[in-house]
Short mmCIF file of C-alpha atoms and ligand atoms in Angstrom, two decimals:
data_model
loop_
_atom_site.label_atom_id
_atom_site.label_comp_id
_atom_site.label_asym_id
_atom_site.label_seq_id
_atom_site.Cartn_x
_atom_site.Cartn_y
_atom_site.Cartn_z
CA MET A 373 8.30 25.77 -13.62
CA LYS A 374 7.09 22.90 -15.95
CA LEU A 375 8.13 19.64 -13.82
CA HIS A 376 9.92 16.77 -14.78
CA PRO A 377 9.89 13.57 -12.19
CA VAL A 378 12.39 11.13 -13.27
CA ILE A 379 12.21 7.66 -13.10
CA LEU A 380 14.86 4.95 -14.04
CA ARG A 381 15.74 1.88 -12.98
CA LEU A 382 17.94 0.29 -11.27
CA LEU A 383 21.07 -0.71 -12.24
CA PRO A 384 21.95 -4.40 -13.31
CA GLU A 385 24.63 -4.96 -10.59
CA ASP A 386 22.56 -2.79 -7.81
CA LEU A 387 20.02 -5.79 -8.32
CA ARG A 388 22.52 -8.27 -7.02
CA LEU A 389 22.35 -6.10 -4.17
CA ARG A 390 20.84 -7.56 -0.18
CA GLY A 391 19.94 -5.22 2.54
CA LEU A 392 21.41 -3.25 3.60
CA ALA A 393 23.52 -2.55 0.24
CA ARG A 394 20.14 -2.59 -2.03
CA LEU A 395 18.64 -0.10 -0.20
CA GLN A 396 21.83 2.28 -0.30
CA ALA A 397 22.18 1.95 -4.11
CA GLN A 398 18.66 2.33 -4.44
CA SER A 399 19.02 5.84 -2.98
CA ARG A 400 22.36 6.89 -4.52
CA ARG A 401 20.21 5.78 -8.26
CA ALA A 402 17.06 7.64 -6.29
CA ARG A 403 19.82 10.35 -6.26
CA GLU A 404 20.80 10.05 -9.83
CA ALA A 405 17.14 10.69 -11.13
CA LEU A 406 16.93 13.94 -8.64
CA ALA A 407 20.66 14.84 -10.17
CA LEU A 408 18.26 14.35 -13.67
CA SER A 409 15.19 15.80 -12.89
CA CYS A 410 17.60 19.28 -12.29
CA GLU A 411 18.65 19.36 -15.15
CA ALA A 412 15.48 19.19 -17.69
CA SER A 413 14.47 21.30 -15.18
CA GLY A 414 17.32 24.14 -15.34
CA VAL A 415 17.98 23.67 -11.63
CA SER A 416 20.41 22.61 -9.30
CA LEU A 417 20.43 21.22 -5.35
CA GLY A 418 22.96 21.58 -2.94
CA PRO A 419 24.23 19.37 -0.73
CA LEU A 420 20.69 16.86 -0.27
CA GLU A 421 20.00 17.61 2.73
CA LYS A 422 16.95 17.01 5.58
CA GLY A 423 14.78 18.38 8.15
CA ASP A 424 12.03 16.46 10.99
CA ARG A 425 10.97 13.16 10.44
CA ASN A 426 14.15 13.36 7.68
CA ALA A 427 11.73 15.19 5.47
CA PRO A 428 14.19 16.58 2.20
CA LEU A 429 14.58 20.86 2.96
CA PRO A 430 14.68 22.89 -0.50
CA PHE A 431 17.52 24.08 -1.70
CA ARG A 432 17.01 27.84 -2.47
CA GLY A 433 13.23 27.89 -3.08
CA THR A 434 13.54 24.36 -4.69
CA PHE A 435 11.73 21.45 -3.61
CA TRP A 436 13.26 17.84 -4.23
CA SER A 437 11.60 14.40 -3.57
CA LEU A 438 11.67 10.95 -4.35
CA SER A 439 11.47 7.46 -3.75
CA HIS A 440 12.87 4.32 -3.97
CA LYS A 441 11.11 0.74 -4.71
CA PRO A 442 13.22 -2.28 -5.89
CA ARG A 443 13.55 -2.20 -9.51
CA PHE A 444 12.88 1.50 -10.16
CA VAL A 445 13.20 4.79 -8.38
CA ALA A 446 11.37 8.51 -8.73
CA ALA A 447 12.28 11.84 -7.94
CA VAL A 448 11.66 15.63 -8.34
CA VAL A 449 11.97 18.93 -8.20
CA GLY A 450 9.93 22.00 -7.58
CA PRO A 451 9.07 25.69 -6.91
CA VAL A 452 6.28 24.37 -4.47
CA PRO A 453 6.23 21.47 -1.59
CA ILE A 454 6.01 17.99 -3.28
CA GLY A 455 6.41 14.42 -3.06
CA ILE A 456 6.76 11.87 -5.30
CA ASP A 457 6.05 7.74 -4.87
CA ILE A 458 6.70 4.73 -6.58
CA GLU A 459 5.07 0.95 -5.97
CA GLU A 460 4.74 -2.16 -7.51
CA ILE A 461 1.31 -2.92 -7.69
CA THR A 462 1.60 -7.01 -6.76
CA PRO A 463 -1.09 -8.27 -5.27
CA ARG A 464 -0.86 -8.16 -1.08
CA THR A 465 -2.32 -9.39 2.20
CA GLU A 466 -6.04 -7.97 2.36
CA GLY A 467 -5.80 -7.74 6.26
CA LEU A 468 -4.15 -3.62 4.59
CA LEU A 469 -6.93 -2.97 2.18
CA ASP A 470 -8.62 -1.24 5.84
CA TYR A 471 -5.22 0.52 6.58
CA ILE A 472 -4.88 2.26 3.08
CA ALA A 473 -8.87 3.68 2.65
CA SER A 474 -11.69 3.48 4.83
CA THR A 475 -15.57 2.40 2.67
CA ALA A 476 -16.20 5.38 1.71
CA GLU A 477 -13.37 6.16 0.05
CA TRP A 478 -12.86 2.74 -2.34
CA ALA A 479 -16.81 3.25 -2.81
CA LEU A 480 -15.17 5.83 -5.03
CA ALA A 481 -13.06 3.45 -7.37
CA ASP A 482 -13.06 -0.53 -8.60
CA LEU A 483 -11.78 -2.58 -5.61
CA SER A 484 -8.70 -3.65 -7.21
CA TRP A 485 -5.08 -3.78 -6.09
CA GLU A 486 -4.58 -0.91 -8.48
CA THR A 487 -6.54 0.99 -6.71
CA PHE A 488 -5.08 0.01 -3.78
CA PHE A 489 -1.52 1.26 -5.27
CA ARG A 490 -3.11 4.54 -6.39
CA PHE A 491 -4.15 4.95 -3.03
CA TRP A 492 -1.86 4.45 -1.42
CA THR A 493 0.35 6.29 -4.26
CA ALA A 494 -1.45 8.84 -3.48
CA LYS A 495 -1.87 9.30 0.21
CA GLU A 496 2.68 8.81 0.57
CA ALA A 497 3.31 11.18 -2.04
CA VAL A 498 0.48 13.99 0.10
CA LEU A 499 2.41 13.20 3.37
CA LYS A 500 5.57 13.79 1.81
CA THR A 501 5.29 16.78 0.41
CA VAL A 502 4.07 17.76 4.26
CA GLY A 503 7.45 16.21 5.39
CA VAL A 504 4.70 13.31 7.53
CA GLY A 505 5.72 9.74 7.43
CA LEU A 506 3.26 7.31 7.09
CA ALA A 507 1.48 7.24 10.42
CA HIS A 508 0.05 9.80 9.08
CA LEU A 509 -1.22 8.07 6.56
CA THR A 510 -5.31 7.25 8.06
CA LYS A 511 -5.71 11.03 8.12
CA ALA A 512 -5.54 11.54 4.30
CA ARG A 513 -7.61 10.80 1.83
CA ILE A 514 -9.12 10.51 -1.27
CA HIS A 515 -11.28 13.27 -1.70
CA ALA A 516 -12.85 12.36 -5.21
CA ILE A 517 -11.29 10.90 -8.42
CA LEU A 518 -11.10 13.09 -10.96
CA ASP A 519 -10.28 10.02 -14.40
CA PRO A 520 -8.27 7.95 -14.25
CA ASP A 521 -5.29 9.67 -13.89
CA ASN A 522 -6.16 11.99 -11.39
CA LEU A 523 -7.33 12.55 -8.00
CA ILE A 524 -7.26 14.62 -5.25
CA VAL A 525 -6.95 14.58 -1.53
CA ALA A 526 -8.06 15.89 1.09
CA TYR A 527 -5.09 16.24 4.24
CA ALA A 528 -4.79 18.59 6.81
CA SER A 529 -7.86 21.16 6.56
CA LYS A 530 -6.14 20.96 2.43
CA LEU A 531 -7.19 19.28 -1.08
CA TRP A 532 -3.43 17.79 -3.29
CA ALA A 533 -4.07 17.81 -6.49
CA VAL A 534 -2.38 14.22 -7.50
CA ARG A 535 -1.12 13.32 -10.75
CA HIS A 536 -0.26 9.32 -11.52
CA PHE A 537 1.83 7.39 -14.03
CA ARG A 538 2.09 4.11 -14.90
CA PHE A 539 4.41 1.23 -16.31
CA GLN A 540 5.02 -2.01 -16.15
CA ASP A 541 3.56 -3.18 -13.30
CA HIS A 542 4.55 0.27 -11.27
CA ILE A 543 2.51 3.68 -10.60
CA VAL A 544 3.51 6.83 -9.32
CA SER A 545 2.05 9.11 -7.63
CA LEU A 546 3.04 13.13 -8.19
CA THR A 547 1.34 16.30 -6.23
CA HIS A 548 1.62 18.82 -8.94
CA ASP A 549 0.01 22.08 -6.69
CA GLY A 550 -1.64 22.91 -10.43
CA HIS A 551 1.97 22.92 -12.56
CA GLU A 552 2.15 21.44 -15.81
CA ILE A 553 4.41 17.55 -16.02
CA THR A 554 6.52 15.62 -18.19
CA TRP A 555 7.15 12.33 -16.92
CA ASN A 556 10.67 11.13 -18.40
CA LEU A 557 11.16 7.22 -18.05
CA VAL A 558 14.74 6.53 -18.52
CA LEU A 559 14.74 2.60 -19.67
CA GLU A 560 17.86 2.05 -22.23
CA PRO A 561 21.31 3.33 -20.08
CA HIS A 562 22.03 7.20 -19.60
CA VAL A 563 24.64 8.91 -19.69
CA LEU A 564 25.00 8.81 -16.08
CA ASP A 565 25.19 4.81 -16.05
CA ASN A 566 27.80 5.55 -19.38
CA PRO A 567 29.87 8.83 -18.28
CA VAL A 568 31.71 10.36 -22.28
CA PRO A 569 35.32 10.43 -21.87
CA VAL A 570 36.17 13.60 -22.05
CA PRO A 571 38.66 13.93 -25.26
CA PRO A 572 42.97 14.38 -24.21
CA GLN A 573 42.42 18.57 -25.34
CA PRO A 574 44.56 19.87 -27.57
CA GLN A 575 48.35 21.11 -26.33
CA ALA A 576 49.35 24.72 -27.22
C1 COA B 2051 8.90 9.02 4.45
C2 COA B 2051 7.75 7.42 3.85
C3 COA B 2051 6.81 7.14 4.00
C4 COA B 2051 8.46 6.39 2.52
O1 COA B 2051 8.29 4.87 2.96
P1 COA B 2051 8.46 4.19 1.98
O2 COA B 2051 8.01 4.39 1.03
O3 COA B 2051 9.38 3.29 2.39
O4 COA B 2051 10.38 5.13 1.06
P2 COA B 2051 9.93 5.99 -0.28
O5 COA B 2051 10.97 4.85 -0.67
O6 COA B 2051 8.91 5.83 -1.19
O7 COA B 2051 10.94 6.93 0.03
C5 COA B 2051 12.14 6.72 0.87
C6 COA B 2051 12.60 8.56 0.33
O8 COA B 2051 11.28 9.56 1.10
C7 COA B 2051 12.07 10.30 2.03
N1 COA B 2051 11.02 11.15 3.18
C8 COA B 2051 11.40 10.42 4.53
N2 COA B 2051 11.01 11.16 5.29
C9 COA B 2051 10.84 11.81 4.30
C10 COA B 2051 9.08 12.61 5.05
N3 COA B 2051 9.43 12.42 6.64
N4 COA B 2051 8.83 13.75 4.21
C11 COA B 2051 9.22 13.85 3.20
N5 COA B 2051 10.08 12.63 2.57
C12 COA B 2051 10.76 11.48 3.09
C13 COA B 2051 13.75 10.10 1.69
O9 COA B 2051 14.41 10.88 0.95
C14 COA B 2051 13.65 9.09 1.34
O10 COA B 2051 15.27 8.73 0.64
P3 COA B 2051 16.16 8.59 1.58
O11 COA B 2051 16.11 8.11 2.41
O12 COA B 2051 17.04 7.77 0.47
O13 COA B 2051 16.47 10.55 1.01
C15 COA B 2051 8.14 6.51 4.80
O14 COA B 2051 9.69 6.69 5.35
C16 COA B 2051 8.44 7.28 6.68
O15 COA B 2051 6.93 7.36 6.86
N6 COA B 2051 8.71 8.53 6.89
C17 COA B 2051 8.23 9.15 8.44
C18 COA B 2051 9.41 8.30 9.37
C19 COA B 2051 9.61 9.56 10.50
O16 COA B 2051 8.52 10.15 10.59
N7 COA B 2051 10.71 9.46 11.44
C20 COA B 2051 11.65 10.25 12.13
C21 COA B 2051 12.74 9.81 12.80
S1 COA B 2051 13.55 10.32 11.43
#
């Protein structure tokens, strides 16, 4: 099965919200992205349930993952455990560099905020795939960088293939387990934003 991750931007009215209301809007929008990923993948999900540590539970063999940030959200479904993470590439405090990766990992790539978020999102995607949270961040290691869009993370005695997608100062990382990927970046209003009214049916 091909993977169809979907990236949506927040609706203009959601951008005006703050605090919990904004977080709820992001979460709602991420679920719209998930519905689109289902549509593109030809699968359906039942109620979105969570298990230990708030990890998404699969529905009849379909796994799902989502991520929501202040301006964009990303979501994906797949036939195997899967993890997606999106971040805006923006300078952070330098103290975080040691938190995200070791000296040996940093030696694998140029030191930049782009690399920082590449590593961060790749590790988060893997930790989401396994269903554990950020507490395990230091146990996940960048094992190899294959090319600008692909790297390998080592975690829990396994190697995890991660693919990146970049757009508008954002980076998305996705664990793919060898599956083909079609990225769907929806910047224009989608049918979900403007539902088309169903015309009245002719009376018999
Ligand atoms: C998973 C986690 C790394 C994501 O953090 P983040 O980068 O701030 O948030 P993102 O927007 O990228 O992702 C949020 C989504 O990740 C998913 N998620 C949450 N916990 C998850 C987990 N343990 N495994 C996989 N996915 C998880 C959820 O779908 C969540 O969105 P939702 O709450 O709207 O459903 C972080 O929430 C975490 O460390 N969670 C574990 C905390 C924990 O152990 N809690 C135990 C008590 S419930």
